mmCIF file of C-alpha atoms in Angstrom:
data_model
loop_
_atom_site.group_PDB
_atom_site.id
_atom_site.type_symbol
_atom_site.label_atom_id
_atom_site.label_comp_id
_atom_site.label_asym_id
_atom_site.label_seq_id
_atom_site.Cartn_x
_atom_site.Cartn_y
_atom_site.Cartn_z
ATOM 1 C CA MET N 132 -127.351 32.477 59.311
ATOM 2 C CA ASN N 133 -123.939 33.370 60.675
ATOM 3 C CA ARG N 134 -122.263 31.429 57.911
ATOM 4 C CA VAL N 135 -124.313 33.265 55.290
ATOM 5 C CA ARG N 136 -123.302 36.585 56.827
ATOM 6 C CA GLN N 137 -119.677 35.479 56.821
ATOM 7 C CA LEU N 138 -119.891 34.515 53.179
ATOM 8 C CA PHE N 139 -121.329 37.916 52.256
ATOM 9 C CA ALA N 140 -118.587 39.724 54.141
ATOM 10 C CA GLN N 141 -115.908 37.765 52.287
ATOM 11 C CA GLU N 142 -114.218 39.866 49.606
ATOM 12 C CA LEU N 143 -113.615 37.037 47.130
ATOM 13 C CA TRP N 144 -115.710 33.971 46.495
ATOM 14 C CA SER N 145 -114.607 30.828 44.721
ATOM 15 C CA PRO N 146 -115.066 31.500 41.003
ATOM 16 C CA TYR N 147 -116.806 28.118 40.766
ATOM 17 C CA LEU N 148 -119.461 29.240 43.261
ATOM 18 C CA ALA N 149 -119.896 32.720 41.755
ATOM 19 C CA GLY N 150 -119.908 31.307 38.209
ATOM 20 C CA GLY N 151 -122.379 28.554 39.070
ATOM 21 C CA LEU N 152 -124.725 31.128 40.591
ATOM 22 C CA LEU N 153 -124.339 33.270 37.476
ATOM 23 C CA GLY N 154 -125.566 30.246 35.530
ATOM 24 C CA VAL N 155 -128.671 30.257 37.732
ATOM 25 C CA VAL N 156 -129.156 33.978 36.980
ATOM 26 C CA GLY N 157 -128.918 33.181 33.251
ATOM 27 C CA LEU N 158 -131.546 30.453 33.687
ATOM 28 C CA LEU N 159 -133.869 32.755 35.606
ATOM 29 C CA ALA N 160 -133.591 35.447 32.928
ATOM 30 C CA VAL N 161 -134.931 32.958 30.385
ATOM 31 C CA GLY N 162 -137.422 31.307 32.731
ATOM 32 C CA LEU N 163 -138.880 34.510 34.207
ATOM 33 C CA SER N 164 -138.769 36.974 31.304
ATOM 34 C CA ASN N 165 -137.666 35.011 28.233
ATOM 35 C CA HIS N 166 -134.670 37.334 27.943
ATOM 36 C CA LEU N 167 -130.934 36.765 27.646
ATOM 37 C CA LEU N 168 -128.468 38.460 29.970
ATOM 38 C CA GLY N 169 -126.264 40.909 28.102
ATOM 39 C CA ALA N 170 -124.432 44.097 28.937
ATOM 40 C CA SER N 171 -123.460 45.535 25.553
ATOM 41 C CA GLY N 172 -127.034 45.703 24.213
ATOM 42 C CA GLY N 173 -128.088 48.246 26.828
ATOM 43 C CA PHE N 174 -125.241 50.552 25.791
ATOM 44 C CA GLU N 175 -126.586 50.574 22.225
ATOM 45 C CA ASN N 176 -130.015 51.715 23.461
ATOM 46 C CA LEU N 177 -128.428 54.354 25.720
ATOM 47 C CA ALA N 178 -126.170 55.666 22.936
ATOM 48 C CA GLY N 179 -129.280 56.002 20.754
ATOM 49 C CA ILE N 180 -131.138 57.940 23.446
ATOM 50 C CA ALA N 181 -128.176 60.294 23.980
ATOM 51 C CA GLY N 182 -127.535 60.605 20.244
ATOM 52 C CA GLN N 183 -131.138 61.391 19.341
ATOM 53 C CA ALA N 184 -131.177 64.068 22.053
ATOM 54 C CA VAL N 185 -128.002 65.740 20.771
ATOM 55 C CA ALA N 186 -128.116 65.145 17.006
ATOM 56 C CA PRO N 187 -131.596 63.874 16.091
ATOM 57 C CA ALA N 188 -131.025 63.845 12.325
ATOM 58 C CA THR N 189 -127.786 61.838 12.495
ATOM 59 C CA PHE N 190 -129.213 59.225 14.839
ATOM 60 C CA ASP N 191 -132.507 58.893 12.935
ATOM 61 C CA ASN N 192 -131.508 55.683 11.136
ATOM 62 C CA VAL N 193 -132.611 52.083 10.777
ATOM 63 C CA TYR N 194 -130.351 50.943 13.591
ATOM 64 C CA PHE N 195 -131.493 53.337 16.316
ATOM 65 C CA ASN N 196 -135.147 53.171 15.242
ATOM 66 C CA PHE N 197 -135.572 49.443 14.713
ATOM 67 C CA VAL N 198 -132.540 47.232 15.374
ATOM 68 C CA MET N 199 -131.543 48.665 18.761
ATOM 69 C CA PRO N 200 -134.222 51.271 19.395
ATOM 70 C CA ALA N 201 -133.306 54.409 21.325
ATOM 71 C CA VAL N 202 -135.527 53.639 24.321
ATOM 72 C CA ILE N 203 -135.161 52.200 27.804
ATOM 73 C CA THR N 204 -135.197 48.424 27.348
ATOM 74 C CA TRP N 205 -134.949 45.371 29.582
ATOM 75 C CA ASN N 206 -131.183 45.441 28.952
ATOM 76 C CA VAL N 207 -130.830 49.062 30.079
ATOM 77 C CA VAL N 208 -132.566 48.222 33.357
ATOM 78 C CA LEU N 209 -130.258 45.208 33.665
ATOM 79 C CA LEU N 210 -127.255 47.553 33.335
ATOM 80 C CA ALA N 211 -128.568 49.700 36.178
ATOM 81 C CA GLY N 212 -128.912 46.542 38.242
ATOM 82 C CA ILE N 213 -125.344 45.427 37.454
ATOM 83 C CA PHE N 214 -124.091 48.824 38.628
ATOM 84 C CA PHE N 215 -125.849 48.581 41.989
ATOM 85 C CA GLY N 216 -124.869 44.929 42.292
ATOM 86 C CA GLY N 217 -121.239 46.045 42.116
ATOM 87 C CA THR N 218 -121.915 48.617 44.819
ATOM 88 C CA LEU N 219 -123.603 46.026 47.012
ATOM 89 C CA GLY N 220 -120.759 43.557 46.559
ATOM 90 C CA ALA N 221 -118.148 46.163 47.499
ATOM 91 C CA LEU N 222 -120.167 47.425 50.482
ATOM 92 C CA SER N 223 -120.782 43.919 51.802
ATOM 93 C CA ALA N 224 -117.029 43.369 52.135
ATOM 94 C CA GLY N 225 -116.320 46.928 53.304
ATOM 95 C CA LYS N 226 -114.402 47.616 50.072
ATOM 96 C CA PHE N 227 -116.399 50.496 48.583
ATOM 97 C CA ARG N 228 -114.029 53.347 47.859
ATOM 98 C CA TRP N 229 -113.816 56.079 45.196
ATOM 99 C CA ARG N 230 -110.577 55.650 43.278
ATOM 100 C CA THR N 231 -109.197 56.823 39.956
ATOM 101 C CA MET N 232 -106.598 54.132 39.229
ATOM 102 C CA PRO N 233 -106.713 50.320 39.032
ATOM 103 C CA ASP N 234 -104.623 47.915 41.092
ATOM 104 C CA LYS N 235 -100.842 47.648 41.613
ATOM 105 C CA GLN N 236 -100.358 45.445 38.592
ATOM 106 C CA TRP N 237 -101.491 48.201 36.239
ATOM 107 C CA VAL N 238 -99.054 50.646 37.817
ATOM 108 C CA GLU N 239 -96.196 48.149 37.593
ATOM 109 C CA VAL N 240 -96.763 47.685 33.864
ATOM 110 C CA PHE N 241 -98.109 51.031 32.630
ATOM 111 C CA GLY N 242 -96.853 53.440 35.305
ATOM 112 C CA ALA N 243 -98.829 55.780 37.528
ATOM 113 C CA SER N 244 -100.076 58.168 34.811
ATOM 114 C CA ARG N 245 -103.799 58.777 35.175
ATOM 115 C CA VAL N 246 -104.046 60.201 31.654
ATOM 116 C CA LYS N 247 -102.663 56.946 30.262
ATOM 117 C CA ARG N 248 -105.077 54.798 32.280
ATOM 118 C CA TRP N 249 -108.100 56.889 31.424
ATOM 119 C CA GLY N 250 -107.100 57.057 27.757
ATOM 120 C CA ILE N 251 -106.698 53.290 27.509
ATOM 121 C CA ALA N 252 -109.946 52.738 29.455
ATOM 122 C CA PHE N 253 -111.808 54.988 27.009
ATOM 123 C CA GLY N 254 -110.221 53.560 23.850
ATOM 124 C CA GLY N 255 -110.474 49.986 25.099
ATOM 125 C CA ALA N 256 -114.161 50.430 25.917
ATOM 126 C CA ALA N 257 -114.942 51.895 22.485
ATOM 127 C CA VAL N 258 -113.136 48.974 20.788
ATOM 128 C CA LEU N 259 -114.939 46.439 23.007
ATOM 129 C CA GLN N 260 -118.351 47.871 22.216
ATOM 130 C CA TYR N 261 -117.777 48.057 18.469
ATOM 131 C CA ALA N 262 -116.453 44.493 18.489
ATOM 132 C CA ALA N 263 -119.486 43.308 20.451
ATOM 133 C CA GLY N 264 -121.668 44.910 17.770
ATOM 134 C CA ILE N 265 -119.939 42.979 15.001
ATOM 135 C CA ALA N 266 -119.911 39.693 16.928
ATOM 136 C CA GLY N 267 -123.549 39.940 18.032
ATOM 137 C CA GLY N 268 -122.902 40.352 21.764
ATOM 138 C CA CYS N 269 -120.244 40.543 24.470
ATOM 139 C CA THR N 270 -118.939 38.243 27.204
ATOM 140 C CA SER N 271 -122.359 38.052 28.843
ATOM 141 C CA GLY N 272 -124.738 38.481 25.898
ATOM 142 C CA LEU N 273 -122.960 36.174 23.480
ATOM 143 C CA ALA N 274 -120.336 34.043 25.280
ATOM 144 C CA ILE N 275 -122.465 33.085 28.278
ATOM 145 C CA SER N 276 -126.029 33.593 27.033
ATOM 146 C CA GLY N 277 -125.310 32.126 23.607
ATOM 147 C CA GLY N 278 -123.126 29.366 24.997
ATOM 148 C CA MET N 279 -125.779 28.165 27.421
ATOM 149 C CA LEU N 280 -128.184 27.726 24.485
ATOM 150 C CA LEU N 281 -125.366 25.924 22.600
ATOM 151 C CA ALA N 282 -125.073 28.555 19.864
ATOM 152 C CA PRO N 283 -121.923 27.951 17.777
ATOM 153 C CA ALA N 284 -121.541 31.758 17.606
ATOM 154 C CA ALA N 285 -120.660 31.841 21.311
ATOM 155 C CA PHE N 286 -117.802 29.387 20.995
ATOM 156 C CA LEU N 287 -116.392 31.138 17.931
ATOM 157 C CA PHE N 288 -116.481 34.399 19.887
ATOM 158 C CA ILE N 289 -114.799 32.857 22.955
ATOM 159 C CA ALA N 290 -112.062 31.319 20.763
ATOM 160 C CA GLY N 291 -111.383 34.653 19.073
ATOM 161 C CA MET N 292 -111.426 36.549 22.361
ATOM 162 C CA PHE N 293 -108.902 34.263 24.053
ATOM 163 C CA ALA N 294 -106.602 34.065 21.006
ATOM 164 C CA SER N 295 -106.267 37.818 20.604
ATOM 165 C CA GLY N 296 -106.363 38.480 24.349
ATOM 166 C CA ILE N 297 -103.349 36.227 24.887
ATOM 167 C CA VAL N 298 -101.420 37.815 22.000
ATOM 168 C CA THR N 299 -102.271 41.323 23.236
ATOM 169 C CA ALA N 300 -101.144 40.489 26.772
ATOM 170 C CA MET N 301 -97.879 39.059 25.371
ATOM 171 C CA ILE N 302 -97.225 42.300 23.498
ATOM 172 C CA VAL N 303 -98.125 44.530 26.447
ATOM 173 C CA TYR N 304 -96.163 42.508 29.023
ATOM 174 C CA ARG N 305 -93.262 41.428 26.777
ATOM 175 C CA GLY N 306 -90.557 40.031 29.078
ATOM 176 C CA ARG N 307 -92.943 40.022 32.017
ATOM 177 C CA PHE N 308 -95.670 37.975 30.328
ATOM 178 C CA MET A 89 -143.359 46.749 33.992
ATOM 179 C CA GLU A 90 -143.114 43.545 35.979
ATOM 180 C CA ASN A 91 -140.356 42.432 33.642
ATOM 181 C CA TRP A 92 -138.299 45.462 34.582
ATOM 182 C CA TRP A 93 -138.260 44.485 38.227
ATOM 183 C CA ILE A 94 -136.934 41.105 37.166
ATOM 184 C CA ALA A 95 -134.277 42.817 35.019
ATOM 185 C CA LEU A 96 -133.245 45.036 37.919
ATOM 186 C CA LEU A 97 -133.097 42.185 40.398
ATOM 187 C CA LEU A 98 -131.177 39.848 38.080
ATOM 188 C CA GLY A 99 -128.820 42.717 37.224
ATOM 189 C CA VAL A 100 -128.085 43.308 40.904
ATOM 190 C CA VAL A 101 -127.262 39.635 41.459
ATOM 191 C CA PHE A 102 -125.182 39.579 38.267
ATOM 192 C CA GLY A 103 -123.136 42.639 39.308
ATOM 193 C CA PHE A 104 -122.774 41.273 42.833
ATOM 194 C CA LEU A 105 -121.397 37.972 41.524
ATOM 195 C CA LEU A 106 -118.948 39.735 39.185
ATOM 196 C CA ASN A 107 -117.691 41.655 42.212
ATOM 197 C CA LYS A 108 -117.409 38.574 44.425
ATOM 198 C CA ALA A 109 -115.574 36.615 41.744
ATOM 199 C CA GLY A 110 -113.052 39.471 41.592
ATOM 200 C CA LEU A 111 -113.718 40.064 37.887
ATOM 201 C CA THR A 112 -114.078 43.799 38.428
ATOM 202 C CA SER A 113 -110.294 44.034 38.928
ATOM 203 C CA TYR A 114 -107.851 44.846 36.131
ATOM 204 C CA HIS A 115 -105.478 42.043 37.134
ATOM 205 C CA LYS A 116 -108.114 39.263 37.200
ATOM 206 C CA ILE A 117 -109.119 39.948 33.606
ATOM 207 C CA VAL A 118 -105.611 40.413 32.208
ATOM 208 C CA ASN A 119 -104.125 37.467 34.072
ATOM 209 C CA VAL A 120 -106.451 34.977 32.423
ATOM 210 C CA PHE A 121 -104.806 36.012 29.140
ATOM 211 C CA ARG A 122 -101.362 35.705 30.785
ATOM 212 C CA LEU A 123 -102.495 32.248 31.967
ATOM 213 C CA THR A 124 -101.446 33.053 35.538
ATOM 214 C CA ASP A 125 -104.924 33.250 37.147
ATOM 215 C CA MET A 126 -107.779 31.328 35.568
ATOM 216 C CA ALA A 127 -110.659 32.748 37.647
ATOM 217 C CA VAL A 128 -112.355 34.251 34.541
ATOM 218 C CA LEU A 129 -112.312 30.904 32.763
ATOM 219 C CA LYS A 130 -113.556 29.043 35.839
ATOM 220 C CA PHE A 131 -116.357 31.579 36.306
ATOM 221 C CA MET A 132 -117.473 31.441 32.668
ATOM 222 C CA MET A 133 -117.301 27.669 32.301
ATOM 223 C CA SER A 134 -119.049 26.971 35.638
ATOM 224 C CA GLY A 135 -121.813 29.363 34.624
ATOM 225 C CA LEU A 136 -122.115 27.719 31.216
ATOM 226 C CA VAL A 137 -122.282 24.175 32.592
ATOM 227 C CA VAL A 138 -124.987 25.048 35.152
ATOM 228 C CA ALA A 139 -127.035 27.110 32.696
ATOM 229 C CA MET A 140 -126.788 24.595 29.831
ATOM 230 C CA ILE A 141 -127.954 21.691 31.962
ATOM 231 C CA GLY A 142 -130.705 23.770 33.576
ATOM 232 C CA LEU A 143 -132.000 25.266 30.344
ATOM 233 C CA TYR A 144 -132.139 22.050 28.351
ATOM 234 C CA ALA A 145 -133.667 20.210 31.322
ATOM 235 C CA MET A 146 -136.349 22.879 31.778
ATOM 236 C CA ARG A 147 -137.103 22.858 28.065
ATOM 237 C CA GLY A 148 -137.262 19.067 28.094
ATOM 238 C CA LEU A 149 -139.851 19.284 30.872
ATOM 239 C CA GLY A 150 -141.822 21.795 28.817
ATOM 240 C CA TRP A 151 -141.402 24.596 31.380
ATOM 241 C CA ILE A 152 -139.756 27.116 29.064
ATOM 242 C CA VAL A 153 -139.290 27.974 25.423
ATOM 243 C CA PHE A 154 -135.933 29.303 24.281
ATOM 244 C CA PRO A 155 -135.575 32.957 23.316
ATOM 245 C CA ALA A 156 -133.989 33.651 19.913
ATOM 246 C CA VAL A 157 -130.621 31.879 19.796
ATOM 247 C CA PRO A 158 -127.778 34.333 18.938
ATOM 248 C CA ALA A 159 -127.074 34.077 15.213
ATOM 249 C CA THR A 160 -124.040 32.234 13.910
ATOM 250 C CA TYR A 161 -122.156 33.979 11.091
ATOM 251 C CA VAL A 162 -118.672 32.552 11.358
ATOM 252 C CA VAL A 163 -116.576 35.461 10.069
ATOM 253 C CA GLY A 164 -118.344 38.112 12.137
ATOM 254 C CA ASN A 165 -118.529 36.087 15.370
ATOM 255 C CA LEU A 166 -114.834 35.261 15.109
ATOM 256 C CA ALA A 167 -113.654 38.709 13.936
ATOM 257 C CA GLY A 168 -115.736 40.384 16.645
ATOM 258 C CA GLY A 169 -114.188 38.063 19.234
ATOM 259 C CA LEU A 170 -110.691 38.811 17.957
ATOM 260 C CA ILE A 171 -111.172 42.584 18.235
ATOM 261 C CA PHE A 172 -112.966 42.175 21.578
ATOM 262 C CA GLY A 173 -110.000 40.295 23.083
ATOM 263 C CA VAL A 174 -107.651 43.184 22.252
ATOM 264 C CA GLY A 175 -109.881 45.705 24.021
ATOM 265 C CA MET A 176 -110.346 43.398 26.992
ATOM 266 C CA ALA A 177 -106.638 42.646 27.491
ATOM 267 C CA LEU A 178 -105.752 46.352 27.222
ATOM 268 C CA SER A 179 -108.457 47.821 29.464
ATOM 269 C CA GLY A 180 -108.881 44.914 31.882
ATOM 270 C CA PHE A 181 -112.673 44.969 31.677
ATOM 271 C CA CYS A 182 -115.589 44.050 29.436
ATOM 272 C CA PRO A 183 -118.999 45.758 29.280
ATOM 273 C CA GLY A 184 -120.538 43.926 32.269
ATOM 274 C CA THR A 185 -117.508 44.019 34.560
ATOM 275 C CA CYS A 186 -116.937 47.698 33.771
ATOM 276 C CA VAL A 187 -120.443 48.625 34.901
ATOM 277 C CA ALA A 188 -120.147 46.541 38.087
ATOM 278 C CA GLY A 189 -116.703 48.038 38.769
ATOM 279 C CA ALA A 190 -118.117 51.533 38.245
ATOM 280 C CA GLY A 191 -120.633 50.725 40.971
ATOM 281 C CA GLU A 192 -117.755 49.907 43.340
ATOM 282 C CA GLY A 193 -116.447 53.461 43.033
ATOM 283 C CA LYS A 194 -113.833 52.853 40.326
ATOM 284 C CA LEU A 195 -113.855 56.196 38.521
ATOM 285 C CA ASP A 196 -111.704 54.966 35.619
ATOM 286 C CA TYR A 197 -114.538 52.492 34.905
ATOM 287 C CA LEU A 198 -117.328 54.984 35.563
ATOM 288 C CA ILE A 199 -116.098 57.930 33.493
ATOM 289 C CA PRO A 200 -113.793 56.989 30.570
ATOM 290 C CA GLY A 201 -115.018 53.377 30.591
ATOM 291 C CA ILE A 202 -118.732 54.093 30.261
ATOM 292 C CA LEU A 203 -118.146 57.041 27.906
ATOM 293 C CA GLY A 204 -116.034 54.716 25.760
ATOM 294 C CA PHE A 205 -118.838 52.133 25.564
ATOM 295 C CA LEU A 206 -121.337 54.817 24.577
ATOM 296 C CA THR A 207 -118.920 56.133 21.938
ATOM 297 C CA GLY A 208 -118.343 52.649 20.538
ATOM 298 C CA ALA A 209 -122.105 52.030 20.564
ATOM 299 C CA ALA A 210 -122.788 55.270 18.673
ATOM 300 C CA ALA A 211 -120.033 54.443 16.168
ATOM 301 C CA PHE A 212 -121.477 50.977 15.600
ATOM 302 C CA GLY A 213 -125.035 52.248 15.226
ATOM 303 C CA LEU A 214 -123.990 54.920 12.751
ATOM 304 C CA THR A 215 -121.938 52.536 10.587
ATOM 305 C CA TYR A 216 -124.273 49.551 11.018
ATOM 306 C CA GLU A 217 -125.824 49.691 7.559
ATOM 307 C CA MET A 218 -122.396 49.815 5.890
ATOM 308 C CA VAL A 219 -120.760 47.069 7.952
ATOM 309 C CA PHE A 220 -123.187 44.613 9.469
ATOM 310 C CA PRO A 221 -125.309 43.290 6.581
ATOM 311 C CA GLN A 222 -122.143 42.390 4.659
ATOM 312 C CA ILE A 223 -120.277 40.667 7.472
ATOM 313 C CA SER A 224 -123.325 38.840 8.814
ATOM 314 C CA ARG A 225 -123.899 37.271 5.393
ATOM 315 C CA LEU A 226 -120.538 35.484 5.381
ATOM 316 C CA ALA A 227 -120.732 31.819 6.399
ATOM 317 C CA ALA A 228 -124.122 32.517 7.990
ATOM 318 C CA TYR A 229 -126.096 29.672 9.549
ATOM 319 C CA GLY A 230 -128.867 31.642 11.249
ATOM 320 C CA ASN A 231 -130.180 31.170 14.789
ATOM 321 C CA VAL A 232 -129.022 27.583 15.174
ATOM 322 C CA THR A 233 -127.711 25.520 18.066
ATOM 323 C CA ILE A 234 -124.867 23.010 17.865
ATOM 324 C CA GLY A 235 -127.407 20.200 18.121
ATOM 325 C CA GLN A 236 -129.362 21.450 15.094
ATOM 326 C CA LEU A 237 -126.313 22.352 13.026
ATOM 327 C CA TRP A 238 -124.516 19.035 13.398
ATOM 328 C CA ASN A 239 -127.654 16.993 13.879
ATOM 329 C CA ILE A 240 -126.519 15.562 17.205
ATOM 330 C CA ASP A 241 -128.295 15.154 20.520
ATOM 331 C CA SER A 242 -127.857 18.374 22.527
ATOM 332 C CA TRP A 243 -127.242 16.315 25.653
ATOM 333 C CA LEU A 244 -124.190 14.804 23.988
ATOM 334 C CA ALA A 245 -122.782 18.302 23.437
ATOM 335 C CA ILE A 246 -123.655 19.295 27.021
ATOM 336 C CA GLY A 247 -122.054 16.127 28.385
ATOM 337 C CA LEU A 248 -118.874 16.700 26.393
ATOM 338 C CA PHE A 249 -118.643 20.366 27.377
ATOM 339 C CA SER A 250 -119.233 19.536 31.063
ATOM 340 C CA ALA A 251 -116.645 16.746 31.056
ATOM 341 C CA MET A 252 -114.133 19.010 29.309
ATOM 342 C CA SER A 253 -114.761 21.789 31.836
ATOM 343 C CA LEU A 254 -114.334 19.499 34.841
ATOM 344 C CA PHE A 255 -111.132 18.064 33.387
ATOM 345 C CA LEU A 256 -109.780 21.569 32.754
ATOM 346 C CA PHE A 257 -110.699 22.662 36.308
ATOM 347 C CA TYR A 258 -108.889 19.603 37.638
ATOM 348 C CA LEU A 259 -105.753 20.377 35.631
ATOM 349 C CA ILE A 260 -105.780 24.077 36.615
ATOM 350 C CA ASP A 261 -106.239 23.284 40.295
ATOM 351 C CA ARG A 262 -103.469 20.701 40.078
ATOM 352 C CA GLY A 263 -101.155 23.522 39.069
ATOM 353 C CA LEU A 264 -101.385 23.724 35.283
ATOM 354 C CA ILE A 265 -100.995 27.503 35.169
ATOM 355 C CA ARG A 266 -98.026 29.740 34.579
ATOM 356 C CA LYS A 267 -96.228 31.227 37.566
ATOM 357 C CA ASP A 268 -96.593 34.987 37.844
ATOM 358 C CA ARG A 269 -93.217 36.691 38.055
ATOM 359 C CA LEU A 270 -94.509 40.236 38.497
ATOM 360 C CA SER A 271 -93.599 41.759 41.841
ATOM 361 C CA SER A 272 -97.162 43.105 42.315
ATOM 362 C CA ALA A 273 -98.434 39.531 42.175
ATOM 363 C CA LYS A 274 -96.786 38.678 45.506
#
């Protein structure tokens, strides 16, 4: 029991342990509710709900009525869970803290400007979500959930993601890559 | 309703594991692309190996049926991945890790991050009919698995992927990564 408590209080776990357990979560999602884990799908439902509340005519289309309906789905509830899981993880190690900037490495490369960080976070997120739409899922919904079913789509996505991620990091970090 | 409790519970464990693996930090995500810290790769590949073996074993025993396999349409899967990598290397998060990080009190994840995802989602939904049917028709194979597509035993693919992962883990842990020369890395 003490060892379990110690493990929970530890800030970082071995990525092999955490990743292996994530595999179990992926299994349980299929075994218990015949669903795939996936974060980007829930954002599509939420955007539809918000959009139909603000501009009902614009958001009254095939996509938000049938493809990714503007309602609370299994994936939206999953998103809420992921949020509180993050809170629980931070609390368990005594690391919960409100903060507006990422770690030292960001500051070393991009400087301490909050406007710059928040701008890149917003733009990056919009790009990520649109890309996930085109690909058919994100890191969880396509790479992991598709990969575990052996869908070729997942491995194409992972290859593309690493190729452009490496090139982007090279450009951003230049001499410090 | 019962399903939603499962979704909530699995989500909590998912977010918790992302936090414990450190993937809710900017540097963990970016450094996998700089090849100086391979935690993201280790996390993903360990998860894949465990889930692949478990899923195919459970299906073999007749305990589960697979949900719809994500569709393979080569150009879209690859192009989406290419654009996704740019966003991930710039922001240092992806949809799941951003939500978990927001839960840790990271306001740059909670406010611009989540608003950005909603904006991207609205943009995709509103342009869907112009973009998606075209791109998903190119080199499309439908909801297939590697085993069905290449007519091989799925266990062969699982065995190869597992062996490749273990070999890669061995090489990484033996020191096959780049040294980080940033001062914040010390």
